[in-house]
Coordinates of C-alpha atoms in Angstrom, one line a residue:
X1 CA -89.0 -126.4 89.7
X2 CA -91.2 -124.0 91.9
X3 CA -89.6 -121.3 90.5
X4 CA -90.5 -122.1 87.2
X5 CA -93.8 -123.4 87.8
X6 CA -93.4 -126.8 86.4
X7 CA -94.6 -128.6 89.8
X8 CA -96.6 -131.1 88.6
X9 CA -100.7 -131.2 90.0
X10 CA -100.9 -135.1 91.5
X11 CA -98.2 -137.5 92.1
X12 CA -97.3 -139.4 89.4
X13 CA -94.4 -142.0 88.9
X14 CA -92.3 -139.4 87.5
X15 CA -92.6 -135.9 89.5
X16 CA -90.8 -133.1 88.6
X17 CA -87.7 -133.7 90.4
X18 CA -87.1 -137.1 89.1
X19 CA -87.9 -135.8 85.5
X20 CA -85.1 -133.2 86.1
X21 CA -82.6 -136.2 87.5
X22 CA -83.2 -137.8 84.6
X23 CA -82.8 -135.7 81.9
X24 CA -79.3 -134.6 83.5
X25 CA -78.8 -138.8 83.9
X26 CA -79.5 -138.4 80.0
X27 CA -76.8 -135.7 79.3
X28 CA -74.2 -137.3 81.8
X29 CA -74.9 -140.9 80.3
X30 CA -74.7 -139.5 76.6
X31 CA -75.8 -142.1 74.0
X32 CA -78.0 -144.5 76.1
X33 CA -81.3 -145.1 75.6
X34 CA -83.8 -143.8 78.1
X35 CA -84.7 -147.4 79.8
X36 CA -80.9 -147.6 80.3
X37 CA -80.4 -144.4 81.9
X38 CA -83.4 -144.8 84.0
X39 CA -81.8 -148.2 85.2
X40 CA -78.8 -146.8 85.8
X41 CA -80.7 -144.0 88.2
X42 CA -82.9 -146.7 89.8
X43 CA -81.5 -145.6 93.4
X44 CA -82.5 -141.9 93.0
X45 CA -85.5 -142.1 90.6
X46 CA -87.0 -145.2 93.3
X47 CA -87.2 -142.5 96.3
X48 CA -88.9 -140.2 94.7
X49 CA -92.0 -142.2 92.7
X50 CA -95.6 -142.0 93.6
X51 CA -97.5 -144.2 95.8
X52 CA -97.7 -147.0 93.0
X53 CA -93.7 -147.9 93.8
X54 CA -91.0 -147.9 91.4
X55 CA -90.6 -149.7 88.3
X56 CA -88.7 -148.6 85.0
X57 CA -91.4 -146.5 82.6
X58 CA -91.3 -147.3 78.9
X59 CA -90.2 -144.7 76.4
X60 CA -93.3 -143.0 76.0
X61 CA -93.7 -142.1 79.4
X62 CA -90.5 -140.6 79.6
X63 CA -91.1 -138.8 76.7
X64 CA -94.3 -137.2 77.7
X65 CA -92.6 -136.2 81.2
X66 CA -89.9 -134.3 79.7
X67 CA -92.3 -132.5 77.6
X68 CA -94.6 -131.5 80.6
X69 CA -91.3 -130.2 82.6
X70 CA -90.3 -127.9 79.7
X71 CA -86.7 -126.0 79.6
X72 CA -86.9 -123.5 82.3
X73 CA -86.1 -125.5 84.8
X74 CA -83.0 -126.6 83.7
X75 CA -82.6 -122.9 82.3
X76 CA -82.8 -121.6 86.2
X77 CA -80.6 -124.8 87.0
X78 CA -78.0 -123.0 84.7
X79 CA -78.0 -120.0 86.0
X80 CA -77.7 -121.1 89.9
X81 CA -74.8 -123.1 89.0
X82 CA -73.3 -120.9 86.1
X83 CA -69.6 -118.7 87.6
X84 CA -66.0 -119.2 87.0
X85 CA -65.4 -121.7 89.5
X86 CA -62.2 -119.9 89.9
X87 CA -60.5 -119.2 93.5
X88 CA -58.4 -116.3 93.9
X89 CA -55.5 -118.1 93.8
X90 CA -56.3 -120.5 91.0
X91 CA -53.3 -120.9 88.9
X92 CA -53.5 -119.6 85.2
X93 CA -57.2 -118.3 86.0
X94 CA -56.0 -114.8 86.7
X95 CA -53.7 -112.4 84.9
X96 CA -53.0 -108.6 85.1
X97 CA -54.9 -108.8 88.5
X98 CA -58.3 -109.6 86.3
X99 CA -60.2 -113.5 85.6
X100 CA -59.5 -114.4 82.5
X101 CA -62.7 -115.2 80.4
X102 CA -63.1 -116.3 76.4
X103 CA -65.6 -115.5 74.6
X104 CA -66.4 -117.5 71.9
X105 CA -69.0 -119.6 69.7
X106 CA -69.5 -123.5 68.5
X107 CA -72.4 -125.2 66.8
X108 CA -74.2 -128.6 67.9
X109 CA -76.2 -130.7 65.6
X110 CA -79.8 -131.4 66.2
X111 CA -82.2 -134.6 64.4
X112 CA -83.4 -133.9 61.3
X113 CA -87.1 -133.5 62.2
X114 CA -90.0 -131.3 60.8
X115 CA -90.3 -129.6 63.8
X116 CA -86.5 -128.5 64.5
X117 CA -86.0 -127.4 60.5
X118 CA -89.1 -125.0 61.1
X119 CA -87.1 -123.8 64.2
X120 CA -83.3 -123.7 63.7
X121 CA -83.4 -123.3 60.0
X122 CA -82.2 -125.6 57.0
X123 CA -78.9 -127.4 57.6
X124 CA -75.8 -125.7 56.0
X125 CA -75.7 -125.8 52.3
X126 CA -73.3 -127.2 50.7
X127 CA -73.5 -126.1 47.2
X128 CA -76.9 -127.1 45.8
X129 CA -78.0 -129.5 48.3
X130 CA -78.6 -129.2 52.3
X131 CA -75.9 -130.5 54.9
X132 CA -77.0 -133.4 56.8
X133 CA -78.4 -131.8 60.2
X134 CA -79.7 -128.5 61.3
X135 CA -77.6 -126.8 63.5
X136 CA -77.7 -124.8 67.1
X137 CA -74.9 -121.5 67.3
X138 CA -73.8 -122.4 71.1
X139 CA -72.1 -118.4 72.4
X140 CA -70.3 -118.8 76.1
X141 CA -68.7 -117.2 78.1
X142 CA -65.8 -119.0 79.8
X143 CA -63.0 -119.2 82.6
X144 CA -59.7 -119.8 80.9
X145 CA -58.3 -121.6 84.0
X146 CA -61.1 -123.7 84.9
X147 CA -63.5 -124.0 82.0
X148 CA -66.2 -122.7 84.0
X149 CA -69.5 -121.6 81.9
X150 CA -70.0 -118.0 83.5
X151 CA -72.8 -117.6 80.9
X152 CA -74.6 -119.2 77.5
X153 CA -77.0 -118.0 74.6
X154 CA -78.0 -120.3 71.8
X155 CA -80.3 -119.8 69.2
X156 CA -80.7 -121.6 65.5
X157 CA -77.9 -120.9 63.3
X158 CA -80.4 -119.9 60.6
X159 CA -82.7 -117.7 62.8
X160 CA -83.0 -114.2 62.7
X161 CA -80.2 -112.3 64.6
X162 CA -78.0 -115.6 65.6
X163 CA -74.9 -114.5 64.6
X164 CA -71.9 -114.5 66.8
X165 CA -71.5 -111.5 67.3
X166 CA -75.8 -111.1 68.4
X167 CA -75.5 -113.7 70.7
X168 CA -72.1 -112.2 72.4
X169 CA -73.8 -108.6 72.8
X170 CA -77.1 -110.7 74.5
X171 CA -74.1 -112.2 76.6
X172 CA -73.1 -108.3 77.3
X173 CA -76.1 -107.1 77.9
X174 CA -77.0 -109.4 80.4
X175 CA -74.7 -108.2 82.9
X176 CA -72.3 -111.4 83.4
X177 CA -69.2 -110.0 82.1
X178 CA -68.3 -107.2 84.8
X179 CA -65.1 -105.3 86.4
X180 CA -62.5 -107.5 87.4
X181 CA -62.9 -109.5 84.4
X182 CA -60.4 -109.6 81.1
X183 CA -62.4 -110.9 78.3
X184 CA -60.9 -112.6 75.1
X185 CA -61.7 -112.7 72.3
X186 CA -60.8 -113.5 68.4
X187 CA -61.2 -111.0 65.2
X188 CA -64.9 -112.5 65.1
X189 CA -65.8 -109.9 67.6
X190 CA -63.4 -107.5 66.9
X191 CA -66.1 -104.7 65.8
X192 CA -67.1 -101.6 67.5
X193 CA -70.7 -103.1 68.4
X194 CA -69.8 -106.2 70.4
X195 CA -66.8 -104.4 72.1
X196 CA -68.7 -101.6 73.1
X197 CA -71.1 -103.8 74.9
X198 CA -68.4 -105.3 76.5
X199 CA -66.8 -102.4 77.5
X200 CA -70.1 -101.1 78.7
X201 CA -70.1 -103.9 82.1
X202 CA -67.0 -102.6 83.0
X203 CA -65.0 -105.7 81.6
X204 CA -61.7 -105.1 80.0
X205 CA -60.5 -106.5 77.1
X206 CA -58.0 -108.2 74.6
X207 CA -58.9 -108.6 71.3
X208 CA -57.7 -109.9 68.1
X209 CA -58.2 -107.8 65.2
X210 CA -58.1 -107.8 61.8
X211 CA -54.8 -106.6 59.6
X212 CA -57.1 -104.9 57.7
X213 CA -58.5 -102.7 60.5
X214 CA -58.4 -98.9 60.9
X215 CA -56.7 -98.0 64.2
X216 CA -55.1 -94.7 63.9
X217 CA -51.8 -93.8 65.6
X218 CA -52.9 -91.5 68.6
X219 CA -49.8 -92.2 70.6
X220 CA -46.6 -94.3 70.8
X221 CA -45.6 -96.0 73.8
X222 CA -42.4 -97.5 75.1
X223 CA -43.0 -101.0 75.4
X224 CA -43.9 -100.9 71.3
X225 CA -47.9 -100.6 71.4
X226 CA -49.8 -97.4 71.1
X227 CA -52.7 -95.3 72.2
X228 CA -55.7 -95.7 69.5
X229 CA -59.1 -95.5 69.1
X230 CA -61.6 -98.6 67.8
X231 CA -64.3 -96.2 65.9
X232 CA -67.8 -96.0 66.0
X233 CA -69.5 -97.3 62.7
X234 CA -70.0 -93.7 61.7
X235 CA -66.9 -92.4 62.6
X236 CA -65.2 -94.9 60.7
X237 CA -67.3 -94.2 57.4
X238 CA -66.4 -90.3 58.0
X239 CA -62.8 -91.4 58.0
X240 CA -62.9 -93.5 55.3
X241 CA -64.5 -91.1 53.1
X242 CA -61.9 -88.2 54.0
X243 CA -59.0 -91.0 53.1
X244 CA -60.5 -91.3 50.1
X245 CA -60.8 -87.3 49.5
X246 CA -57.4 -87.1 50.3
X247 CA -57.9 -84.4 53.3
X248 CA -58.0 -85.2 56.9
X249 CA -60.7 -86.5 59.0
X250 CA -61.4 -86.4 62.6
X251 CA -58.8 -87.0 65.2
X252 CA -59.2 -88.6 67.2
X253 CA -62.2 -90.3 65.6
X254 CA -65.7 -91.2 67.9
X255 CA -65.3 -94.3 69.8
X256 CA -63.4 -97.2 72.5
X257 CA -60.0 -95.7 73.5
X258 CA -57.7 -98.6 73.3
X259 CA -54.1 -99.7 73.0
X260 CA -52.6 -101.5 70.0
X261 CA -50.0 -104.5 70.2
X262 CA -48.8 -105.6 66.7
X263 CA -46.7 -108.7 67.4
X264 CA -44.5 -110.9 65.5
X265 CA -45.1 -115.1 67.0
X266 CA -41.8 -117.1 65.4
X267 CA -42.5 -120.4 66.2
X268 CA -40.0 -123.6 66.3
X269 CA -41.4 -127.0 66.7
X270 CA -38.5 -129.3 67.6
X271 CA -36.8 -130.6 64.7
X272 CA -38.5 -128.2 62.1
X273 CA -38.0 -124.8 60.3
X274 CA -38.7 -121.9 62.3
X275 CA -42.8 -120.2 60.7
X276 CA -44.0 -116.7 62.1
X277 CA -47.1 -114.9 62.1
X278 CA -48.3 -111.8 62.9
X279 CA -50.9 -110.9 65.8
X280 CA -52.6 -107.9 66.3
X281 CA -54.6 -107.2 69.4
X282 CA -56.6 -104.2 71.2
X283 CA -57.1 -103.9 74.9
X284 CA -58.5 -101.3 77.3
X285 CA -55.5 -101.3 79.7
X286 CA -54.2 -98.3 79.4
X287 CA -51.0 -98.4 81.5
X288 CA -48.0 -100.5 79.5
X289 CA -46.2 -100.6 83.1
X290 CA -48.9 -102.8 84.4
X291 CA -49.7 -105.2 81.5
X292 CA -46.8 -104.7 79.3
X293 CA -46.9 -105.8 75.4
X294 CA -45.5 -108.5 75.5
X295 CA -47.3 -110.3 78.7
X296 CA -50.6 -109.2 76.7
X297 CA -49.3 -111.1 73.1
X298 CA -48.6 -113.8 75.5
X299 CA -51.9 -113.8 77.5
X300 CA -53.7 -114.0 74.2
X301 CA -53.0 -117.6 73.9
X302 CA -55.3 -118.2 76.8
X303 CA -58.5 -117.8 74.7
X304 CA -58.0 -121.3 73.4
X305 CA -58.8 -122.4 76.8
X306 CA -62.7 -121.7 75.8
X307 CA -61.6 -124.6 72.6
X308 CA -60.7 -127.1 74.8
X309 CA -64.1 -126.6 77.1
X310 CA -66.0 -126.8 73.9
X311 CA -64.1 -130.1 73.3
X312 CA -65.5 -131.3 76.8
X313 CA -69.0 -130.5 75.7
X314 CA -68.4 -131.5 72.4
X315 CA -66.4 -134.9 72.7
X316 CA -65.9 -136.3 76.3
X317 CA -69.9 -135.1 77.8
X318 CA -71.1 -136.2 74.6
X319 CA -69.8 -138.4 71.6
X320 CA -68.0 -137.3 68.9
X321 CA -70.6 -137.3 65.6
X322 CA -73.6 -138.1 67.2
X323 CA -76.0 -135.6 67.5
X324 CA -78.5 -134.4 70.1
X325 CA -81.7 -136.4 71.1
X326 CA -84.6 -134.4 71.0
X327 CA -87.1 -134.3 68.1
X328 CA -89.0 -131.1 69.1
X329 CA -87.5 -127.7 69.4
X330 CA -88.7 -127.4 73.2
X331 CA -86.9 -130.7 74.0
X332 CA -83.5 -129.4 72.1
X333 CA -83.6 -126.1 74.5
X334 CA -83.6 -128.3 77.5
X335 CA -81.3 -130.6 76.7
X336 CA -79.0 -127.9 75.4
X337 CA -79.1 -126.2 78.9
X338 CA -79.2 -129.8 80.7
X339 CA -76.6 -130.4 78.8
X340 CA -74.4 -127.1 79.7
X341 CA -75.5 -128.0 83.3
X342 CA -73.8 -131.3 83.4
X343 CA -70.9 -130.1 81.8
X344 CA -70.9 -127.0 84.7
X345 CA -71.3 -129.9 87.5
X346 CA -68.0 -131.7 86.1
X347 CA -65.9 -128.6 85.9
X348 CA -66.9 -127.6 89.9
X349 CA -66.1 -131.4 90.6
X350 CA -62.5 -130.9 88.8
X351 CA -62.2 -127.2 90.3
X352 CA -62.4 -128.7 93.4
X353 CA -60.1 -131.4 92.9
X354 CA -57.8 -128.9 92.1
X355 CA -58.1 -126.1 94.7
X356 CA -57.8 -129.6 97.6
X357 CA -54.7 -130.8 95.9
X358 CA -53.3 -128.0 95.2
X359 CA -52.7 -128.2 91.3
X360 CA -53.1 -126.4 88.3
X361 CA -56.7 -127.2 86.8
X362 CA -55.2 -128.3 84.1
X363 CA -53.5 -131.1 85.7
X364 CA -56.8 -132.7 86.4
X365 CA -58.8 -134.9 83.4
X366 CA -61.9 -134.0 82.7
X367 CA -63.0 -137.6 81.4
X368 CA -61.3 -139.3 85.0
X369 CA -63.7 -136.9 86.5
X370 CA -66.5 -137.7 84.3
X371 CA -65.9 -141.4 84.9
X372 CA -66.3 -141.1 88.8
X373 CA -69.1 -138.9 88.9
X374 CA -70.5 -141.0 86.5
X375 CA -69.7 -144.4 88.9
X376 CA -70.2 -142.3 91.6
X377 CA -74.4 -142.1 90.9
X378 CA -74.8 -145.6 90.1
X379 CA -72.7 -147.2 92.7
X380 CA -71.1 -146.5 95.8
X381 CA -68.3 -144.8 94.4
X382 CA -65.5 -143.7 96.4
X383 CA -64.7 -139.9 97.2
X384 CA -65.2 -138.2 93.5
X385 CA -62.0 -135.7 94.6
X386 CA -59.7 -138.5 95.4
X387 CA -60.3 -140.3 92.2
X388 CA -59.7 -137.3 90.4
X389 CA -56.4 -136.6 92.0
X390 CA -55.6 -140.0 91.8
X391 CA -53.9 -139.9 88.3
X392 CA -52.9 -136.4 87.2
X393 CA -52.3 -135.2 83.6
X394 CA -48.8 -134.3 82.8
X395 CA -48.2 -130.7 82.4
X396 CA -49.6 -129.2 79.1
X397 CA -47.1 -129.2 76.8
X398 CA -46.0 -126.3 74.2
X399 CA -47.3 -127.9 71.1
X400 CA -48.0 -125.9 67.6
X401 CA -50.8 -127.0 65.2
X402 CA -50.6 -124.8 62.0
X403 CA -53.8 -124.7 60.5
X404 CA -54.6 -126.8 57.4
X405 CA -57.5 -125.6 55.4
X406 CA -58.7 -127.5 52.4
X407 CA -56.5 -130.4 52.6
X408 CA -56.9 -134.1 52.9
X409 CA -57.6 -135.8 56.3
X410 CA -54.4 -138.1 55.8
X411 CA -51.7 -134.7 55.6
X412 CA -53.8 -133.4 58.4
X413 CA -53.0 -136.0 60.1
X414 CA -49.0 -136.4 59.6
X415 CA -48.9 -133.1 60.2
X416 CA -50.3 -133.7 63.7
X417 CA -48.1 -136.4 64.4
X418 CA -45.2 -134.3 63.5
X419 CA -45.6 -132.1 66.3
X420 CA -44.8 -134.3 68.9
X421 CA -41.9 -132.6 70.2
X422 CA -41.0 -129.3 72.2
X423 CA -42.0 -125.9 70.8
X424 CA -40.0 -122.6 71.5
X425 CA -41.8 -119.2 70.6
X426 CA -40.3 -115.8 70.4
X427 CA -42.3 -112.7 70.7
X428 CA -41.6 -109.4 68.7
X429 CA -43.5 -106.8 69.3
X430 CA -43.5 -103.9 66.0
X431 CA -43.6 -100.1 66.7
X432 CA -45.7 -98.2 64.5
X433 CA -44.9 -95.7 62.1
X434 CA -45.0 -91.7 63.7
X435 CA -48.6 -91.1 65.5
X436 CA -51.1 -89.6 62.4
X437 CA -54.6 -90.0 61.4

């Protein structure tokens, strides 16, 4: 609060630091209304009122404190608790000798006011009419084996430069990737901008890529990938244009040095024919004896981790449909990085829970940790760390969901239901043709 100069001048009944208790109260106690959550923080928001005593403030003096608190506390809040939450031992948080990180983006739905339409932009279209809310483009950085936030941009999905891949080069440039660190990521930041950025902090990474593009041959290796180079935008349009004049352009082209892994995933849910799919992915480990082919192909699965934290912001912190609170853009940037907060505080609780028992993160329920921290600040809750160890998930099961685009809710459904059972997957990984531009 210091820090951000939002101490407040005279002692009210709702200083600074129970304004910032209760706007986290808000975010951890999703859906109530604000006399509710105040109740329910009656033995931390009591202490701290002004000389008057304590009593629950109506509405509109909760409102008005919020708004004379501002984001940037909650913003330096963030930062102080953002990381990986990951020991160095932490099962499936480390691979290749690197922390595993995912990089990916999500969108959150904001009230329909004046104010946040002139902020974040019209709702989606949907043909000639607006979608119902507008939206915020959420970009975080995240540990695979903990779901711990290491950073966060967000910014209006109809705003000037809020694109994915703008808001994961602002993650970049801000220094929180770093060496030590394998980043993950899908064919939405498979371009030679974001990746460079990346690249840039010293970060390695494993990317998906498109079928589509141009990685020539450099070298072939033994394990099936090969030495290649992702192209700088120019270099790429030089190449293109000497493909098209049928003469050869430059090799090796401007750009990342990387290897290529083309693999073939055959899938077998239990009970059902056999589907595969091909994967193709980029990294800047160089040496195939270190991180072979295959244990990349496989690795790659770990970006869905960053799908299931957005699934804790999404659907366990908050409630599935139901939108953010604030009215004003000012109050949706502080509840967006209260939000990410609370969300950061739950991880650490379940991290811990893990590290003491000994057990995969994974093991650990996010909602049963919810749940005590959430008992835990309005009563006197047992130890948070035993009650999260006190019923363990089962381990995560090898499950297949094929995607189904453009299709009814009811198929989508069976189809789910179908894959109950064990799932077997075999890896092939395809050797190019002979090196070549």
């Amino acid at each position: 609060i210091s820090a951000a100069g939002a101490r407040e001048r005279r002692r009210r009944l709702l200083p600074a630091p129970a304004v910032m208790i209760f706007v986290l109260g808000c975010c951890l106690f999703f859906g109530e209304g604000y006399g509710e959550v105040a109740r329910k923080l009656a033995g931390w928001l009591g202490p701290l009122a002004g000389p008057g005593g304590w009593r629950v403030p109506g509405t509109g003096a909760l409102a008005r404190a919020r708004r004379r608190l501002g984001p940037a506390p909650f913003r330096l809040l963030f930062a102080a608790l953002a990381g990986p939450l990951a020991e160095a031992a932490a099962p499936g948080a480390f691979m290749f000798g690197r922390l595993l990180a995912a990089l990916d983006g999500t969108v959150l739905d904001v009230p329909y006011t004046p104010a946040n339409i002139a902020a974040f932009g019209m709702p989606p279209s949907q043909g000639a009419r607006a979608g119902g809310f507008p939206q915020v483009r959420l970009v975080t950085l995240t540990g695979c084996g903990t779901h711990g936030i290491i950073d966060a941009v967000f910014r209006g999905c109809r705003a000037p430069a809020s694109s994915e891949q703008h808001l994961a080069r602002k993650i970049a440039i801000r220094g929180r990737p770093g060496p030590g660190m394998l980043v993950l990521a899908d064919r939405n930041f498979c371009g030679y901008p974001v990746a460079a950025c990346l690249a840039a902090t010293g970060a390695d990474l494993l990317i998906r890529v498109k079928s589509s593009q141009w990685l020539p041959v450099l070298d072939v290796l033994a394990d099936g990938s090969y030495r290649s180079v992702l192209a700088t935008p120019a270099a790429g349009r030089r190449a293109a244009v000497a493909r098209y004049q049928g003469r050869p352009g430059p090799h090796p082209p401007a750009g990342i040095p990387v290897r290529v892994i083309t693999a073939d995933i055959t899938i077998t849910p239990a009970g059902q024919a056999p589907r595969t799919g091909r994967c193709r992915l980029i990294t800047t480990l160089a040496d195939p004896a270190t991180a072979p082919a295959s244990a990349l192909a496989a690795c790659y699965a770990q970006r869905w981790e960053i799908e299931n934290g957005y699934r804790e912001i999404k659907a366990f912190t908050c409630h599935p449909g139901q939108v953010l609170r604030s009215a004003t853009p000012a109050g949706i940037t502080q509840e967006i990085w209260a939000l990410l907060c609370a969300c950061q505080l739950t991880s650490t609780a379940r991290a811990h829970a893990a590290a003491a028992g000994g057990h995969d993160p994974d093991r650990i329920s996010y909602t049963l940790t919810l749940r005590a921290i959430r008992r835990a600040i309005t009563t006197t809750c047992p130890d948070i760390t035993a009650e999260a160890l006190s019923q363990l998930l089962p381990p995560r099961r090898r499950r297949s969901y094929p995607r189904l685009t453009h299709t009814s809710t009811a198929r989508r459904r069976a189809t789910r239901a179908s894959q109950t059972g064990h799932t077997t997957y075999k890896t092939t990984i395809t050797t190019p043709d002979q090196p070549g531009p």
